[in-house]
Amino acid sequence: MLENNEEKVNIQQESQEKINDAVDVVENEVANAAEKDDEKHQIPMLDYASMELEKLVEELQKLLESYPVQQLKANVDSLKFAFNSKFGKLLAEKKEAFLAEGGNSIDFQFSSPVKSEYNKLLGEYKTKRDAYYNQLEKQLKENLEKRNTLIEELKQLIENANSNTMYNDFQQIQNRWKAIGPVSKTKYNDTWKTFHHHVERFYDLLHLNKDLRELDFKHNLDEKLKLIERAEGLLKIEDVNVAFKELQLLHKMWKEEVGPVSKEYREEVWGKFSAATKKLHDKRHDHYRNLKSKYQEMIDAKLLVVAEINAFDTSGNKTHKDWQKSITEIESLRQKYFDIGKLPYSKSEAVWQQFKEATKKFNAAKNAFYKSEKSAQSTNLKKKMELVELAESLKDSEDWDETTNTMKRIQSDWKKIGHVPRKYSDDIWNRFKGACNHYFDRLHERKNELNKEQQVVVDAKKAFIEELKEKESISLDEVKEAIGQWKDLGFLPRNARHLDGKFNKVIDAHLEKQNLSREEIAMLKFKNVVDTYLAQEDYRKLDSEQLFLRRKIDETVREMQQLENNLSFISNATEDNPLVKNVRAGIQGFKDELDIWQAKLDYLRGLNY
């Protein structure tokens, strides 16, 4: 029986030790939080490794301007690593080039405005950081001294009890204690335990006003029961980290804000609060134990993403568009890596280094392309500037045909030239577009003016045709005069040249009524048409007329030869034979046509257009 009792005692002691351990964990966290309350922050962690040196300096300045210095350590450390890596690479390249040009290693020097600005900002960060932590250390010491002073005051209050004022004096001491800021975490628990010990002594000695003491004990008991209820309720919260932070707050309230309870309840309420603390601590412990079992799965998943990035093929990327597509895909893989979840530093560092090497490989290929692209863009800029200057020199030209062709050509050439540096693209495009628009606006204004003048000519010629149609007959001189008047009315625009055909038909109808030979009428008609072509400077149609006439002459000669050949087969026929007469009439008709075709061709040849 004795052995069973001893076993129960041992179990109880072991359980109590576990509870105490759990409470100690929380209490230490409370002390840390009390010391570092003003360091809680959530500054976005940017991808510093992908930024250029100038951008890193810009981000460092933003950090110093936008956030308290005590919040910057993680971001500044990451940014420093990225800057030193990139600048070290640049320094190595500069030194290599210096040595390649015959320089001596001992003489190598390299200064950079961006490095000077970086050093200046980093020095500013260190100065502010050191000043902050020196002030923090000083403040922690001052707070410790204030708390020790209050402990002494409380001891003196107990030893020199004055029933009339002691309770009010005690409340003032409590309020002053709560108002004091944090102390060093190494002193936090000791000072609180000492203070709390004397607070309990004060309540034990406060027998002069029992009702007041009991009332205060009851109030404190109610408050502590509420804290216990809140602590037990934390077990229902799924996010153990959120619950654990809330538990730290409850412990701080228990120790800092709520006073003691009567002796009969002290162990009971503290036991309940400690038990709730242990349950949550165990839940948190189990959570992290389970999480650790998942770490390898997360590592494997992250390494698969790293392998994807390493295997990413950029050999087919030839254009800016190709690289932008690849950048988007790599960014998607990077996000996939981060979405897998966070690992503790001890687990993540090796994977993180592999991830950085993989992205570094991609970035090196990307940077090599854009370095080459930068050179090509400089060449493109020079080509486009030449087109800008040409366009600006021609924008006020009045050599309309030649300039219009040139403007259209350089617009086409502009489209064929590739990208230029972004900082110049808008400016040169606006200059080029402005010059082209200026010229074509002037061209359109001129065409509008010509259209008005041409419409007058069109209306006049339409009226003239109608006037000729109404005349039943006119003399040959009047026909020639009408042709002259038609020319004097002006040139028709291309879309109204069908009126020339209508006019020629009316003239042909009046010529048919003249007492002229067939050849004379044909030549007058032909000359009228040819003169129209000449007035329009339509040399293509004049050349077509020559080809047509030569073809008609050849066809007519062949037809004549065929009839003459046929006549040679009629050996016994006399000239009075109807067949012979018919053949000879045909031959004569072709001769007459041949004379007209030849006369037209001779007329065309004599023009020398």
Tab-separated table of N, CA and C in Angstrom, residues 18-159:
chain	number	residue	atom	x	y	z
A	18	LYS	N	6.209	18.924	-15.171
A	18	LYS	CA	5.876	19.224	-16.576
A	18	LYS	C	5.099	20.517	-16.693
A	19	ILE	N	4.163	20.701	-15.729
A	19	ILE	CA	3.393	21.953	-15.733
A	19	ILE	C	4.330	23.132	-15.519
A	20	ASN	N	5.263	22.970	-14.549
A	20	ASN	CA	6.204	24.056	-14.279
A	20	ASN	C	7.075	24.365	-15.492
A	21	ASP	N	7.501	23.296	-16.185
A	21	ASP	CA	8.309	23.501	-17.393
A	21	ASP	C	7.533	24.281	-18.451
A	22	ALA	N	6.262	23.911	-18.627
A	22	ALA	CA	5.421	24.595	-19.618
A	22	ALA	C	5.239	26.057	-19.256
A	23	VAL	N	5.001	26.299	-17.960
A	23	VAL	CA	4.823	27.677	-17.487
A	23	VAL	C	6.107	28.476	-17.703
A	24	ASP	N	7.270	27.832	-17.412
A	24	ASP	CA	8.552	28.524	-17.594
A	24	ASP	C	8.748	28.953	-19.052
A	25	VAL	N	8.351	28.077	-19.982
A	25	VAL	CA	8.470	28.419	-21.407
A	25	VAL	C	7.672	29.672	-21.727
A	26	VAL	N	6.425	29.675	-21.262
A	26	VAL	CA	5.553	30.823	-21.535
A	26	VAL	C	6.089	32.077	-20.855
A	27	GLU	N	6.537	31.918	-19.588
A	27	GLU	CA	7.044	33.080	-18.846
A	27	GLU	C	8.259	33.694	-19.535
A	28	ASN	N	9.141	32.843	-20.068
A	28	ASN	CA	10.301	33.359	-20.795
A	28	ASN	C	9.877	34.120	-22.045
A	29	GLU	N	8.858	33.589	-22.733
A	29	GLU	CA	8.345	34.279	-23.913
A	29	GLU	C	7.727	35.618	-23.530
A	30	VAL	N	7.047	35.659	-22.388
A	30	VAL	CA	6.458	36.911	-21.911
A	30	VAL	C	7.558	37.936	-21.657
A	31	ALA	N	8.662	37.489	-21.037
A	31	ALA	CA	9.777	38.384	-20.760
A	31	ALA	C	10.379	38.919	-22.051
A	32	ASN	N	10.558	38.034	-23.032
A	32	ASN	CA	11.086	38.479	-24.326
A	32	ASN	C	10.169	39.495	-24.977
A	33	ALA	N	8.865	39.191	-24.960
A	33	ALA	CA	7.899	40.093	-25.585
A	33	ALA	C	7.886	41.444	-24.885
A	34	ALA	N	7.990	41.417	-23.523
A	34	ALA	CA	7.989	42.675	-22.762
A	34	ALA	C	9.183	43.536	-23.141
A	35	GLU	N	10.322	42.884	-23.376
A	35	GLU	CA	11.544	43.636	-23.711
A	35	GLU	C	11.500	44.145	-25.146
A	36	LYS	N	10.788	43.426	-26.022
A	36	LYS	CA	10.851	43.772	-27.453
A	36	LYS	C	9.487	44.118	-28.029
A	37	ASP	N	8.630	44.700	-27.231
A	37	ASP	CA	7.288	45.052	-27.707
A	37	ASP	C	7.325	45.936	-28.937
A	38	ASP	N	8.265	46.872	-28.978
A	38	ASP	CA	8.286	47.834	-30.089
A	38	ASP	C	9.016	47.305	-31.306
A	39	GLU	N	9.405	46.037	-31.297
A	39	GLU	CA	10.099	45.489	-32.450
A	39	GLU	C	9.195	44.578	-33.287
A	40	LYS	N	7.920	44.503	-32.948
A	40	LYS	CA	6.996	43.701	-33.739
A	40	LYS	C	6.743	44.410	-35.058
A	41	HIS	N	6.853	43.672	-36.145
A	41	HIS	CA	6.702	44.325	-37.450
A	41	HIS	C	6.414	43.279	-38.522
A	42	GLN	N	6.005	43.769	-39.645
A	42	GLN	CA	5.820	42.944	-40.827
A	42	GLN	C	6.234	43.760	-42.040
A	43	ILE	N	7.534	43.831	-42.266
A	43	ILE	CA	8.044	44.538	-43.442
A	43	ILE	C	8.115	43.545	-44.598
A	44	PRO	N	7.553	43.874	-45.748
A	44	PRO	CA	7.613	42.935	-46.884
A	44	PRO	C	9.063	42.579	-47.220
A	45	MET	N	9.331	41.299	-47.396
A	45	MET	CA	10.672	40.851	-47.776
A	45	MET	C	10.710	40.730	-49.301
A	46	LEU	N	11.389	41.658	-49.948
A	46	LEU	CA	11.437	41.704	-51.409
A	46	LEU	C	12.490	40.740	-51.943
A	47	ASP	N	12.426	40.516	-53.250
A	47	ASP	CA	13.406	39.643	-53.906
A	47	ASP	C	14.650	40.470	-54.238
A	48	TYR	N	15.464	40.728	-53.211
A	48	TYR	CA	16.637	41.586	-53.406
A	48	TYR	C	17.645	40.964	-54.369
A	49	ALA	N	17.699	39.646	-54.435
A	49	ALA	CA	18.700	38.974	-55.273
A	49	ALA	C	18.514	39.298	-56.759
A	50	SER	N	17.290	39.650	-57.163
A	50	SER	CA	17.022	39.921	-58.576
A	50	SER	C	17.195	41.395	-58.939
A	51	MET	N	17.504	42.239	-57.946
A	51	MET	CA	17.582	43.684	-58.194
A	51	MET	C	18.990	44.102	-58.596
A	52	GLU	N	19.062	45.187	-59.406
A	52	GLU	CA	20.349	45.771	-59.750
A	52	GLU	C	20.863	46.604	-58.579
A	53	LEU	N	22.158	46.981	-58.648
A	53	LEU	CA	22.786	47.716	-57.545
A	53	LEU	C	22.046	49.010	-57.234
A	54	GLU	N	21.685	49.769	-58.278
A	54	GLU	CA	21.003	51.052	-58.067
A	54	GLU	C	19.665	50.854	-57.359
A	55	LYS	N	18.948	49.780	-57.736
A	55	LYS	CA	17.649	49.498	-57.132
A	55	LYS	C	17.821	49.091	-55.667
A	56	LEU	N	18.882	48.356	-55.356
A	56	LEU	CA	19.134	47.948	-53.974
A	56	LEU	C	19.396	49.162	-53.087
A	57	VAL	N	20.162	50.122	-53.605
A	57	VAL	CA	20.426	51.353	-52.841
A	57	VAL	C	19.125	52.110	-52.615
A	58	GLU	N	18.304	52.150	-53.654
A	58	GLU	CA	17.005	52.839	-53.542
A	58	GLU	C	16.129	52.176	-52.484
A	59	GLU	N	16.111	50.829	-52.448
A	59	GLU	CA	15.296	50.104	-51.467
A	59	GLU	C	15.840	50.301	-50.043
A	60	LEU	N	17.179	50.364	-49.890
A	60	LEU	CA	17.768	50.598	-48.576
A	60	LEU	C	17.355	51.962	-48.039
A	61	GLN	N	17.347	52.946	-48.921
A	61	GLN	CA	16.933	54.293	-48.497
A	61	GLN	C	15.457	54.301	-48.095
A	62	LYS	N	14.629	53.576	-48.838
A	62	LYS	CA	13.199	53.497	-48.501
A	62	LYS	C	13.003	52.861	-47.120
A	63	LEU	N	13.772	51.798	-46.844
A	63	LEU	CA	13.660	51.131	-45.544
A	63	LEU	C	13.994	52.098	-44.411
A	64	LEU	N	15.084	52.845	-44.581
A	64	LEU	CA	15.506	53.778	-43.527
A	64	LEU	C	14.497	54.904	-43.325
A	65	GLU	N	13.824	55.285	-44.402
A	65	GLU	CA	12.868	56.395	-44.314
A	65	GLU	C	11.493	55.951	-43.835
A	66	SER	N	11.158	54.666	-44.036
A	66	SER	CA	9.773	54.224	-43.837
A	66	SER	C	9.527	53.432	-42.557
A	67	TYR	N	10.579	52.868	-41.939
A	67	TYR	CA	10.360	51.980	-40.802
A	67	TYR	C	11.334	52.314	-39.658
A	68	PRO	N	10.934	51.995	-38.411
A	68	PRO	CA	11.864	52.155	-37.280
A	68	PRO	C	13.084	51.248	-37.466
A	69	VAL	N	14.236	51.726	-37.026
A	69	VAL	CA	15.482	51.004	-37.283
A	69	VAL	C	15.492	49.620	-36.643
A	70	GLN	N	14.804	49.451	-35.487
A	70	GLN	CA	14.818	48.158	-34.803
A	70	GLN	C	14.041	47.079	-35.562
A	71	GLN	N	13.309	47.481	-36.611
A	71	GLN	CA	12.526	46.516	-37.375
A	71	GLN	C	13.243	46.045	-38.644
A	72	LEU	N	14.424	46.571	-38.927
A	72	LEU	CA	15.015	46.424	-40.253
A	72	LEU	C	15.997	45.272	-40.409
A	73	LYS	N	16.398	44.614	-39.341
A	73	LYS	CA	17.536	43.694	-39.404
A	73	LYS	C	17.398	42.636	-40.500
A	74	ALA	N	16.283	41.924	-40.549
A	74	ALA	CA	16.128	40.835	-41.529
A	74	ALA	C	16.230	41.364	-42.951
A	75	ASN	N	15.547	42.478	-43.226
A	75	ASN	CA	15.565	43.035	-44.579
A	75	ASN	C	16.948	43.561	-44.953
A	76	VAL	N	17.584	44.274	-44.010
A	76	VAL	CA	18.910	44.841	-44.303
A	76	VAL	C	19.931	43.729	-44.513
A	77	ASP	N	19.863	42.663	-43.709
A	77	ASP	CA	20.805	41.553	-43.879
A	77	ASP	C	20.654	40.921	-45.259
A	78	SER	N	19.406	40.702	-45.684
A	78	SER	CA	19.159	40.116	-47.007
A	78	SER	C	19.633	41.054	-48.117
A	79	LEU	N	19.358	42.332	-47.950
A	79	LEU	CA	19.765	43.323	-48.957
A	79	LEU	C	21.294	43.424	-49.024
A	80	LYS	N	21.964	43.400	-47.853
A	80	LYS	CA	23.436	43.469	-47.818
A	80	LYS	C	24.046	42.280	-48.562
A	81	PHE	N	23.492	41.098	-48.337
A	81	PHE	CA	24.008	39.909	-49.008
A	81	PHE	C	23.908	40.047	-50.532
A	82	ALA	N	22.748	40.524	-51.003
A	82	ALA	CA	22.534	40.696	-52.452
A	82	ALA	C	23.492	41.746	-53.015
A	83	PHE	N	23.639	42.872	-52.305
A	83	PHE	CA	24.499	43.955	-52.806
A	83	PHE	C	25.955	43.497	-52.860
A	84	ASN	N	26.433	42.886	-51.778
A	84	ASN	CA	27.835	42.464	-51.741
A	84	ASN	C	28.145	41.424	-52.818
A	85	SER	N	27.194	40.528	-53.078
A	85	SER	CA	27.386	39.514	-54.126
A	85	SER	C	27.516	40.164	-55.495
A	86	LYS	N	26.593	41.075	-55.788
A	86	LYS	CA	26.592	41.717	-57.100
A	86	LYS	C	27.796	42.646	-57.273
A	87	PHE	N	28.105	43.417	-56.218
A	87	PHE	CA	29.223	44.349	-56.344
A	87	PHE	C	30.546	43.585	-56.408
A	88	GLY	N	30.633	42.485	-55.682
A	88	GLY	CA	31.836	41.661	-55.749
A	88	GLY	C	32.074	41.124	-57.150
A	89	LYS	N	30.989	40.723	-57.809
A	89	LYS	CA	31.098	40.236	-59.183
A	89	LYS	C	31.533	41.361	-60.116
A	90	LEU	N	30.938	42.547	-59.935
A	90	LEU	CA	31.310	43.694	-60.756
A	90	LEU	C	32.769	44.062	-60.540
A	91	LEU	N	33.211	44.040	-59.286
A	91	LEU	CA	34.594	44.380	-58.953
A	91	LEU	C	35.558	43.398	-59.620
A	92	ALA	N	35.182	42.120	-59.610
A	92	ALA	CA	36.027	41.097	-60.237
A	92	ALA	C	36.135	41.324	-61.738
A	93	GLU	N	35.016	41.692	-62.367
A	93	GLU	CA	35.027	41.959	-63.812
A	93	GLU	C	35.906	43.163	-64.145
A	94	LYS	N	35.788	44.227	-63.335
A	94	LYS	CA	36.595	45.422	-63.568
A	94	LYS	C	38.084	45.124	-63.399
A	95	LYS	N	38.404	44.337	-62.368
A	95	LYS	CA	39.801	43.993	-62.139
A	95	LYS	C	40.341	43.123	-63.265
A	96	GLU	N	39.533	42.179	-63.721
A	96	GLU	CA	39.942	41.316	-64.820
A	96	GLU	C	40.227	42.134	-66.080
A	97	ALA	N	39.343	43.111	-66.350
A	97	ALA	CA	39.553	43.978	-67.518
A	97	ALA	C	40.809	44.816	-67.341
A	98	PHE	N	41.054	45.301	-66.109
A	98	PHE	CA	42.237	46.124	-65.808
A	98	PHE	C	43.514	45.329	-66.051
A	99	LEU	N	43.519	44.090	-65.576
A	99	LEU	CA	44.695	43.239	-65.756
A	99	LEU	C	44.881	42.857	-67.219
A	100	ALA	N	43.748	42.645	-67.923
A	100	ALA	CA	43.832	42.285	-69.341
A	100	ALA	C	44.443	43.412	-70.170
A	101	GLU	N	44.277	44.648	-69.711
A	101	GLU	CA	44.849	45.795	-70.417
A	101	GLU	C	46.287	46.067	-70.006
A	102	GLY	N	46.881	45.159	-69.196
A	102	GLY	CA	48.284	45.295	-68.829
A	102	GLY	C	48.511	45.934	-67.476
A	103	GLY	N	47.461	46.174	-66.702
A	103	GLY	CA	47.608	46.805	-65.403
A	103	GLY	C	48.190	45.854	-64.373
A	104	ASN	N	48.739	46.449	-63.316
A	104	ASN	CA	49.302	45.675	-62.202
A	104	ASN	C	48.250	45.535	-61.116
A	105	SER	N	48.136	44.337	-60.540
A	105	SER	CA	47.102	44.061	-59.550
A	105	SER	C	47.155	45.027	-58.371
A	106	ILE	N	48.377	45.406	-57.972
A	106	ILE	CA	48.516	46.285	-56.805
A	106	ILE	C	48.021	47.702	-57.076
A	107	ASP	N	47.969	48.058	-58.356
A	107	ASP	CA	47.538	49.409	-58.736
A	107	ASP	C	46.046	49.510	-58.991
A	108	PHE	N	45.345	48.377	-58.926
A	108	PHE	CA	43.921	48.396	-59.278
A	108	PHE	C	43.094	49.144	-58.232
A	109	GLN	N	42.282	50.055	-58.711
A	109	GLN	CA	41.331	50.784	-57.875
A	109	GLN	C	40.028	50.921	-58.637
A	110	PHE	N	38.957	50.877	-57.897
A	110	PHE	CA	37.649	51.046	-58.553
A	110	PHE	C	36.698	51.741	-57.596
A	111	SER	N	36.191	52.843	-58.005
A	111	SER	CA	35.214	53.576	-57.191
A	111	SER	C	33.921	53.689	-57.976
A	112	SER	N	32.825	53.694	-57.245
A	112	SER	CA	31.506	53.741	-57.890
A	112	SER	C	30.583	54.620	-57.056
A	113	PRO	N	29.870	55.549	-57.700
A	113	PRO	CA	28.920	56.390	-56.960
A	113	PRO	C	27.872	55.567	-56.218
A	114	VAL	N	27.447	54.452	-56.828
A	114	VAL	CA	26.408	53.637	-56.194
A	114	VAL	C	26.951	52.962	-54.933
A	115	LYS	N	28.246	52.569	-54.943
A	115	LYS	CA	28.856	51.970	-53.757
A	115	LYS	C	29.031	53.014	-52.660
A	116	SER	N	29.395	54.224	-53.056
A	116	SER	CA	29.546	55.296	-52.064
A	116	SER	C	28.218	55.604	-51.387
A	117	GLU	N	27.146	55.661	-52.184
A	117	GLU	CA	25.821	55.932	-51.628
A	117	GLU	C	25.369	54.794	-50.721
A	118	TYR	N	25.683	53.559	-51.136
A	118	TYR	CA	25.338	52.380	-50.329
A	118	TYR	C	26.058	52.423	-48.980
A	119	ASN	N	27.366	52.711	-49.020
A	119	ASN	CA	28.138	52.780	-47.779
A	119	ASN	C	27.604	53.864	-46.841
A	120	LYS	N	27.215	54.990	-47.448
A	120	LYS	CA	26.669	56.096	-46.654
A	120	LYS	C	25.376	55.669	-45.945
A	121	LEU	N	24.475	55.015	-46.694
A	121	LEU	CA	23.197	54.578	-46.116
A	121	LEU	C	23.402	53.474	-45.082
A	122	LEU	N	24.335	52.557	-45.361
A	122	LEU	CA	24.598	51.473	-44.415
A	122	LEU	C	25.190	52.035	-43.125
A	123	GLY	N	26.064	53.046	-43.268
A	123	GLY	CA	26.601	53.704	-42.080
A	123	GLY	C	25.513	54.386	-41.277
A	124	GLU	N	24.562	54.995	-41.975
A	124	GLU	CA	23.431	55.650	-41.308
A	124	GLU	C	22.591	54.616	-40.555
A	125	TYR	N	22.380	53.451	-41.190
A	125	TYR	CA	21.618	52.378	-40.537
A	125	TYR	C	22.315	51.920	-39.255
A	126	LYS	N	23.627	51.684	-39.348
A	126	LYS	CA	24.367	51.197	-38.175
A	126	LYS	C	24.364	52.226	-37.041
A	127	THR	N	24.491	53.504	-37.414
A	127	THR	CA	24.474	54.558	-36.394
A	127	THR	C	23.134	54.598	-35.674
A	128	LYS	N	22.059	54.549	-36.458
A	128	LYS	CA	20.714	54.575	-35.875
A	128	LYS	C	20.468	53.322	-35.031
A	129	ARG	N	20.914	52.175	-35.540
A	129	ARG	CA	20.699	50.913	-34.817
A	129	ARG	C	21.436	50.921	-33.474
A	130	ASP	N	22.710	51.323	-33.525
A	130	ASP	CA	23.494	51.349	-32.285
A	130	ASP	C	22.901	52.337	-31.282
A	131	ALA	N	22.451	53.483	-31.807
A	131	ALA	CA	21.855	54.479	-30.914
A	131	ALA	C	20.588	53.932	-30.278
A	132	TYR	N	19.788	53.213	-31.088
A	132	TYR	CA	18.541	52.654	-30.558
A	132	TYR	C	18.829	51.634	-29.460
A	133	TYR	N	19.758	50.685	-29.717
A	133	TYR	CA	20.002	49.633	-28.733
A	133	TYR	C	20.739	50.156	-27.498
A	134	ASN	N	21.565	51.160	-27.678
A	134	ASN	CA	22.179	51.793	-26.498
A	134	ASN	C	21.107	52.451	-25.626
A	135	GLN	N	20.170	53.127	-26.317
A	135	GLN	CA	19.074	53.757	-25.581
A	135	GLN	C	18.172	52.714	-24.938
A	136	LEU	N	17.948	51.604	-25.660
A	136	LEU	CA	17.120	50.530	-25.109
A	136	LEU	C	17.768	49.939	-23.851
A	137	GLU	N	19.069	49.666	-23.944
A	137	GLU	CA	19.777	49.107	-22.790
A	137	GLU	C	19.717	50.065	-21.603
A	138	LYS	N	19.903	51.341	-21.894
A	138	LYS	CA	19.830	52.356	-20.836
A	138	LYS	C	18.438	52.378	-20.216
A	139	GLN	N	17.402	52.300	-21.095
A	139	GLN	CA	16.026	52.334	-20.612
A	139	GLN	C	15.695	51.107	-19.776
A	140	LEU	N	16.204	49.940	-20.203
A	140	LEU	CA	15.963	48.719	-19.436
A	140	LEU	C	16.579	48.826	-18.037
A	141	LYS	N	17.758	49.395	-17.966
A	141	LYS	CA	18.410	49.575	-16.651
A	141	LYS	C	17.627	50.541	-15.778
A	142	GLU	N	17.193	51.645	-16.387
A	142	GLU	CA	16.415	52.632	-15.630
A	142	GLU	C	15.112	52.011	-15.123
A	143	ASN	N	14.460	51.202	-15.976
A	143	ASN	CA	13.211	50.549	-15.560
A	143	ASN	C	13.453	49.576	-14.412
A	144	LEU	N	14.597	48.862	-14.485
A	144	LEU	CA	14.929	47.931	-13.420
A	144	LEU	C	15.137	48.685	-12.096
A	145	GLU	N	15.829	49.813	-12.182
A	145	GLU	CA	16.051	50.621	-10.982
A	145	GLU	C	14.726	51.120	-10.411
A	146	LYS	N	13.827	51.551	-11.293
A	146	LYS	CA	12.518	52.031	-10.835
A	146	LYS	C	11.746	50.901	-10.145
A	147	ARG	N	11.811	49.687	-10.715
A	147	ARG	CA	11.080	48.569	-10.110
A	147	ARG	C	11.680	48.195	-8.748
A	148	ASN	N	13.004	48.188	-8.692
A	148	ASN	CA	13.649	47.893	-7.401
A	148	ASN	C	13.297	48.953	-6.352
A	149	THR	N	13.222	50.204	-6.808
A	149	THR	CA	12.839	51.283	-5.894
A	149	THR	C	11.432	51.063	-5.364
A	150	LEU	N	10.509	50.674	-6.251
A	150	LEU	CA	9.122	50.426	-5.831
A	150	LEU	C	9.037	49.238	-4.882
A	151	ILE	N	9.877	48.210	-5.126
A	151	ILE	CA	9.898	47.061	-4.207
A	151	ILE	C	10.306	47.518	-2.806
A	152	GLU	N	11.323	48.385	-2.749
A	152	GLU	CA	11.765	48.921	-1.456
A	152	GLU	C	10.664	49.759	-0.806
A	153	GLU	N	9.983	50.555	-1.628
A	153	GLU	CA	8.879	51.362	-1.100
A	153	GLU	C	7.787	50.465	-0.531
A	154	LEU	N	7.487	49.369	-1.239
A	154	LEU	CA	6.452	48.443	-0.773
A	154	LEU	C	6.886	47.784	0.546
A	155	LYS	N	8.144	47.408	0.621
A	155	LYS	CA	8.660	46.817	1.877
A	155	LYS	C	8.537	47.808	3.028
A	156	GLN	N	8.891	49.072	2.754
A	156	GLN	CA	8.794	50.102	3.783
A	156	GLN	C	7.335	50.324	4.187
A	157	LEU	N	6.436	50.259	3.168
A	157	LEU	CA	5.008	50.455	3.447
A	157	LEU	C	4.508	49.370	4.407
A	158	ILE	N	4.962	48.127	4.179
A	158	ILE	CA	4.539	47.013	5.027
A	158	ILE	C	5.109	47.160	6.435
A	159	GLU	N	6.379	47.554	6.518
A	159	GLU	CA	7.035	47.644	7.819
A	159	GLU	C	6.535	48.834	8.640
